Short mmCIF file of C-alpha atoms in Angstrom, two decimals:
data_model
loop_
_atom_site.label_atom_id
_atom_site.label_comp_id
_atom_site.label_asym_id
_atom_site.label_seq_id
_atom_site.Cartn_x
_atom_site.Cartn_y
_atom_site.Cartn_z
CA MET A 1 15.07 15.93 -2.74
CA THR A 2 15.10 12.13 -3.65
CA ILE A 3 12.36 9.85 -4.98
CA ARG A 4 13.20 6.40 -4.08
CA VAL A 5 11.32 4.09 -6.64
CA GLY A 6 10.70 0.37 -5.52
CA SER A 7 8.13 -2.17 -6.10
CA ALA A 8 6.02 -4.65 -4.17
CA PRO A 9 4.85 -8.23 -4.05
CA CYS A 10 1.30 -7.32 -5.36
CA SER A 11 2.87 -6.42 -8.65
CA TRP A 12 3.81 -9.95 -8.95
CA GLY A 13 0.14 -11.03 -8.05
CA VAL A 14 0.83 -11.48 -4.27
CA TRP A 15 -2.07 -10.92 -1.77
CA PHE A 16 -1.58 -13.78 0.42
CA PRO A 17 1.14 -15.36 2.82
CA ASP A 18 0.72 -18.60 0.99
CA ASP A 19 -1.30 -19.30 -2.12
CA PRO A 20 -0.18 -21.58 -4.98
CA ARG A 21 -1.55 -19.05 -7.49
CA GLN A 22 1.12 -16.66 -6.30
CA THR A 23 4.70 -16.27 -7.44
CA PRO A 24 7.22 -17.98 -5.29
CA TRP A 25 9.26 -15.51 -3.15
CA SER A 26 12.51 -16.44 -4.30
CA ARG A 27 11.33 -15.51 -8.09
CA PHE A 28 9.83 -12.44 -6.90
CA LEU A 29 13.22 -11.30 -5.36
CA ASP A 30 15.13 -12.44 -8.27
CA GLU A 31 12.63 -10.61 -10.94
CA VAL A 32 12.11 -7.47 -8.75
CA ALA A 33 15.84 -6.96 -8.90
CA GLU A 34 16.12 -7.87 -12.40
CA ALA A 35 13.59 -5.34 -13.47
CA GLY A 36 15.85 -2.62 -11.95
CA TYR A 37 14.21 -1.90 -8.24
CA PRO A 38 16.40 -1.49 -5.49
CA TRP A 39 13.64 -1.22 -2.88
CA ILE A 40 10.58 -3.47 -1.85
CA GLU A 41 7.85 -3.85 0.49
CA LEU A 42 7.59 -6.98 2.52
CA GLY A 43 3.98 -7.71 1.35
CA PRO A 44 1.96 -9.99 3.30
CA PHE A 45 3.49 -11.29 6.49
CA GLY A 46 4.75 -14.59 5.97
CA TYR A 47 5.21 -14.57 2.19
CA LEU A 48 8.93 -13.56 2.43
CA PRO A 49 10.97 -15.29 5.11
CA THR A 50 10.23 -14.12 8.45
CA ASP A 51 13.39 -14.96 9.96
CA PRO A 52 15.54 -11.60 9.78
CA ALA A 53 18.67 -13.12 9.14
CA VAL A 54 17.56 -15.20 6.46
CA LEU A 55 15.64 -12.52 4.85
CA ALA A 56 18.57 -10.13 5.18
CA ASP A 57 20.76 -12.42 3.38
CA GLU A 58 18.38 -13.10 0.52
CA LEU A 59 18.01 -9.42 -0.07
CA ALA A 60 21.75 -8.59 0.20
CA ARG A 61 22.40 -11.30 -2.47
CA ARG A 62 20.20 -9.44 -4.68
CA GLU A 63 21.17 -5.95 -3.71
CA LEU A 64 17.67 -5.17 -2.34
CA ARG A 65 16.38 -3.09 0.63
CA VAL A 66 13.39 -2.88 2.60
CA SER A 67 11.18 0.44 2.47
CA ALA A 68 8.46 -0.71 4.37
CA GLY A 69 6.01 -3.42 6.10
CA THR A 70 2.35 -3.59 5.68
CA VAL A 71 -0.50 -4.50 7.94
CA PHE A 72 -4.44 -4.44 8.06
CA THR A 73 -6.05 -3.21 10.91
CA ALA A 74 -9.58 -2.51 12.32
CA LEU A 75 -9.11 0.40 14.95
CA HIS A 76 -12.47 1.54 14.25
CA ARG A 77 -13.58 -1.35 16.24
CA GLY A 78 -12.20 0.48 19.59
CA PRO A 79 -10.10 -0.77 22.70
CA ALA A 80 -11.53 -4.43 22.45
CA VAL A 81 -9.31 -5.20 19.43
CA TRP A 82 -6.09 -3.27 20.61
CA ASP A 83 -4.45 -6.08 22.17
CA ALA A 84 -4.88 -8.50 19.05
CA THR A 85 -4.05 -5.59 16.62
CA TRP A 86 -0.84 -4.72 18.48
CA GLU A 87 0.32 -8.24 18.53
CA GLU A 88 0.10 -8.47 14.59
CA VAL A 89 1.51 -5.14 14.05
CA ARG A 90 4.57 -5.57 16.47
CA ARG A 91 5.63 -8.89 14.52
CA VAL A 92 5.51 -6.92 11.07
CA ALA A 93 7.24 -3.83 12.64
CA ALA A 94 9.77 -6.04 14.17
CA LEU A 95 10.75 -7.77 10.93
CA THR A 96 10.57 -4.44 9.10
CA ARG A 97 13.12 -2.59 11.64
CA ALA A 98 15.34 -5.46 11.51
CA THR A 99 15.72 -5.57 8.10
CA GLY A 100 16.19 -2.04 7.60
CA GLY A 101 12.68 -0.53 6.82
CA GLU A 102 11.64 2.89 8.26
CA HIS A 103 7.71 2.83 7.42
CA LEU A 104 5.02 0.61 8.16
CA VAL A 105 1.94 0.95 6.01
CA VAL A 106 -1.25 0.44 7.76
CA ILE A 107 -4.53 -0.45 5.74
CA PRO A 108 -7.95 0.04 7.53
CA GLU A 109 -9.75 -3.33 7.17
CA PHE A 110 -12.35 -4.01 4.63
CA TRP A 111 -15.83 -3.26 5.02
CA ARG A 112 -16.97 -5.79 2.54
CA ASP A 113 -15.18 -8.94 1.40
CA PRO A 114 -13.12 -8.15 -1.58
CA ALA A 115 -13.43 -11.30 -3.25
CA SER A 116 -17.11 -12.35 -2.74
CA GLY A 117 -18.57 -8.75 -2.19
CA GLU A 118 -20.20 -9.91 1.14
CA ARG A 119 -21.00 -6.98 3.16
CA LEU A 120 -19.22 -7.44 6.42
CA GLU A 121 -20.22 -3.88 8.08
CA SER A 122 -21.55 -0.62 7.10
CA GLY A 123 -19.52 1.07 4.56
CA ARG A 124 -19.86 4.28 6.61
CA LEU A 125 -18.45 4.72 10.22
CA GLY A 126 -20.53 6.05 13.12
CA PRO A 127 -19.23 8.81 15.26
CA GLN A 128 -18.09 6.58 18.06
CA GLN A 129 -16.37 4.15 15.25
CA PHE A 130 -14.54 7.37 13.85
CA ALA A 131 -13.54 8.26 17.02
CA ASN A 132 -12.27 4.83 17.82
CA LEU A 133 -10.29 5.23 14.56
CA ILE A 134 -8.74 8.24 15.39
CA SER A 135 -7.74 7.64 18.86
CA GLY A 136 -6.46 3.98 17.74
CA SER A 137 -4.37 5.46 14.86
CA GLU A 138 -2.73 8.10 16.86
CA ARG A 139 -1.87 5.32 19.58
CA LEU A 140 -0.65 3.09 16.98
CA GLY A 141 1.47 5.90 15.35
CA GLU A 142 2.99 6.84 18.77
CA ARG A 143 3.85 3.16 19.60
CA LEU A 144 5.32 2.32 16.36
CA ARG A 145 7.67 5.48 16.78
CA ASP A 146 8.54 4.90 20.11
CA ASP A 147 8.94 1.28 20.11
CA PHE A 148 10.38 0.70 16.71
CA GLY A 149 11.39 4.04 15.47
CA LEU A 150 9.16 3.46 12.30
CA ARG A 151 7.05 6.10 10.76
CA MET A 152 3.11 4.93 10.11
CA VAL A 153 1.67 5.88 7.02
CA VAL A 154 -2.01 4.99 6.71
CA HIS A 155 -3.12 3.81 3.37
CA PRO A 156 -6.53 5.10 1.81
CA HIS A 157 -7.99 1.88 0.04
CA ALA A 158 -10.73 0.75 -1.87
CA ASP A 159 -13.70 -0.62 -0.17
CA THR A 160 -12.31 0.74 3.25
CA HIS A 161 -13.76 3.55 5.70
CA VAL A 162 -10.86 5.60 4.33
CA GLY A 163 -10.75 6.01 0.67
CA ASP A 164 -12.27 8.94 -0.88
CA GLU A 165 -11.69 12.48 -0.65
CA GLU A 166 -14.16 13.15 2.17
CA THR A 167 -12.95 10.28 4.28
CA VAL A 168 -9.33 10.95 3.72
CA THR A 169 -9.35 14.65 4.50
CA ARG A 170 -11.71 14.20 7.30
CA PHE A 171 -9.19 11.71 8.64
CA LEU A 172 -6.21 14.13 8.24
CA ASP A 173 -8.02 16.78 9.70
CA ALA A 174 -8.65 14.63 12.92
CA THR A 175 -5.43 13.05 13.36
CA ASP A 176 -2.15 14.45 15.12
CA ALA A 177 0.41 15.07 12.27
CA ASP A 178 3.03 13.95 14.57
CA SER A 179 1.96 10.37 14.85
CA VAL A 180 -0.17 9.75 11.57
CA SER A 181 1.26 10.32 8.08
CA LEU A 182 -0.41 9.50 4.86
CA CYS A 183 0.51 6.84 2.15
CA LEU A 184 -1.02 8.25 -1.11
CA ASP A 185 -1.85 5.39 -3.33
CA THR A 186 -2.46 7.26 -6.52
CA GLY A 187 -4.47 4.15 -7.80
CA HIS A 188 -6.74 3.56 -4.95
CA TYR A 189 -7.32 7.15 -4.70
CA ALA A 190 -8.45 7.36 -8.39
CA TYR A 191 -10.51 4.42 -7.93
CA CYS A 192 -12.44 6.30 -5.07
CA GLY A 193 -12.76 9.44 -7.13
CA GLY A 194 -10.15 11.17 -5.62
CA ASP A 195 -7.78 13.80 -7.09
CA SER A 196 -4.05 12.80 -6.04
CA LEU A 197 -2.39 15.86 -7.24
CA ARG A 198 -4.80 18.24 -5.11
CA LEU A 199 -4.10 16.38 -2.14
CA ILE A 200 -0.43 16.71 -2.53
CA GLU A 201 -1.25 20.37 -3.07
CA THR A 202 -3.63 20.86 -0.18
CA TYR A 203 -2.31 18.24 2.33
CA GLY A 204 1.34 17.76 1.10
CA GLU A 205 2.97 18.04 4.73
CA ARG A 206 0.92 14.83 5.76
CA ILE A 207 2.22 12.72 2.72
CA GLY A 208 4.73 10.51 4.00
CA TYR A 209 4.96 7.75 1.04
CA LEU A 210 3.60 7.03 -2.05
CA HIS A 211 2.43 4.09 -3.94
CA LEU A 212 2.45 4.64 -7.62
CA LYS A 213 -0.40 3.03 -9.38
CA GLN A 214 -2.94 3.74 -12.12
CA VAL A 215 -6.68 2.78 -13.01
CA ASP A 216 -8.24 1.88 -16.36
CA PRO A 217 -11.06 4.71 -16.51
CA ALA A 218 -13.42 2.41 -18.68
CA ILE A 219 -13.09 -0.78 -16.58
CA LEU A 220 -13.50 1.50 -13.14
CA ALA A 221 -16.62 2.89 -14.69
CA GLU A 222 -18.26 -0.43 -15.10
CA VAL A 223 -17.02 -1.43 -11.58
CA THR A 224 -18.54 1.72 -10.16
CA ALA A 225 -21.89 1.24 -12.10
CA GLN A 226 -21.97 -2.59 -10.98
CA GLN A 227 -20.91 -1.70 -7.38
CA LEU A 228 -18.24 -4.56 -7.79
CA PRO A 229 -16.10 -5.53 -4.97
CA PHE A 230 -12.37 -4.70 -5.13
CA GLY A 231 -11.40 -8.03 -5.80
CA THR A 232 -13.52 -8.49 -8.96
CA ALA A 233 -12.37 -5.23 -9.99
CA VAL A 234 -8.96 -6.40 -10.00
CA ARG A 235 -9.43 -9.58 -11.91
CA ARG A 236 -11.36 -7.48 -14.49
CA GLY A 237 -7.86 -5.31 -14.76
CA VAL A 238 -8.93 -2.34 -12.96
CA MET A 239 -5.42 -1.42 -12.14
CA THR A 240 -3.39 -1.13 -15.37
CA GLU A 241 0.33 -0.70 -16.52
CA PRO A 242 1.43 3.07 -16.64
CA PRO A 243 1.06 5.10 -18.75
CA ASN A 244 -2.15 3.68 -19.73
CA GLY A 245 -4.38 4.76 -17.05
CA VAL A 246 -5.27 7.60 -14.68
CA PRO A 247 -3.89 9.63 -12.86
CA GLU A 248 -0.80 10.83 -14.96
CA LEU A 249 2.17 10.00 -13.01
CA PRO A 250 4.71 12.62 -14.18
CA PRO A 251 2.68 15.64 -12.74
CA ILE A 252 2.18 13.78 -9.32
CA LEU A 253 6.15 12.99 -9.33
CA ALA A 254 6.84 16.54 -9.97
CA ALA A 255 4.68 17.67 -7.25
CA ALA A 256 6.03 15.26 -4.72
CA ARG A 257 9.46 16.61 -5.56
CA GLY A 258 8.21 20.12 -4.84
CA LEU A 259 7.44 18.96 -1.20
CA GLY A 260 11.24 19.17 -0.47
CA VAL A 261 11.43 16.12 1.40
CA GLU A 262 12.64 12.42 0.63
CA LEU A 263 9.81 10.14 -0.55
CA PHE A 264 9.42 6.43 -1.17
CA ALA A 265 7.31 5.75 -4.34
CA ILE A 266 6.50 1.94 -4.46
CA VAL A 267 5.12 0.90 -7.87
CA GLU A 268 2.03 -1.26 -7.18
CA GLN A 269 -0.13 -2.92 -9.82
CA ASP A 270 -2.58 -5.51 -8.36
CA MET A 271 -3.04 -8.29 -10.66
CA TYR A 272 -4.19 -11.17 -8.30
CA PRO A 273 -4.21 -13.71 -9.63
CA CYS A 274 -2.00 -13.55 -12.84
CA PRO A 275 -0.04 -15.87 -15.12
CA PRO A 276 3.51 -16.36 -13.74
CA ASP A 277 5.35 -14.71 -16.73
CA GLN A 278 3.21 -11.62 -16.73
CA PRO A 279 4.81 -9.41 -14.11
CA LEU A 280 8.65 -9.12 -15.20
CA PRO A 281 7.99 -7.62 -18.43
CA ILE A 282 5.40 -5.25 -16.88
CA ALA A 283 7.99 -4.16 -14.11
CA ARG A 284 10.63 -3.47 -16.60
CA ARG A 285 8.49 -1.25 -18.90
CA THR A 286 7.24 0.61 -15.94
CA ARG A 287 10.80 1.01 -14.50
CA GLN A 288 11.84 2.38 -17.76
CA PHE A 289 8.81 4.57 -17.83
CA LEU A 290 9.41 6.17 -14.77
CA LYS A 291 12.99 6.61 -15.32
CA SER A 292 12.14 8.69 -18.50
CA HIS A 293 10.54 11.09 -15.99
CA SER A 294 13.32 11.18 -13.61
CA ALA A 295 12.10 9.01 -10.98
#
């Protein structure tokens, strides 16, 4: 059993394909390699070079490999959004596969704007919307497997319709395990009140990928009390450097190893925006912390 540890652009303050406040992509690649992570996610499509040959060369020069691509979807909106969704997913999947990745992390769309907090739609799905989400997720997982050989892992996320224990377990109970797996993000699940260790113990066979992340419980309590949007929470520092937050990562890593399968465990610490010199020291310390716990 192997835990393959990597990192992602969001740990360098990257949320968008192009933003002058973000770390330039070449510096991200240099620093993630320097910090000792052999695996990366692609981040928002267009942040890293999208020409597979160019990107492959940049990765090879730094001895980096791709674990997954990432995409947001709004499958709960039904068949009317399928064509546009697939077109966006297809280009991310193609780059992921061309650069050696085997997973696609799929995040449900936000129900409120993560920056302004503006409510875009209800925070709870109606029966038809939930049915759309289930059928759309299964269709997408099958298509990614058949067309690209990728395993789709759905990522519970703050301010989306799949986030807390109730919505995550309901989603897992309703979807086909052969086409839909879970990306357990320990920080987002804690942000939404979930217990990652219990989820591994009860739904371990559905977990195909990990994001290692911690939240600051004091800041999270303020965020919850004030009903702040995710972007504001991040700017307040709700995602924190291990081992300063919750949940504790060593028991989660031990439980993940106990599943008896190979898993990626990608470190993510949302810090958008952040000073350019902030990410690398944190990444180094986090890598050493994980090594001290055999990851």
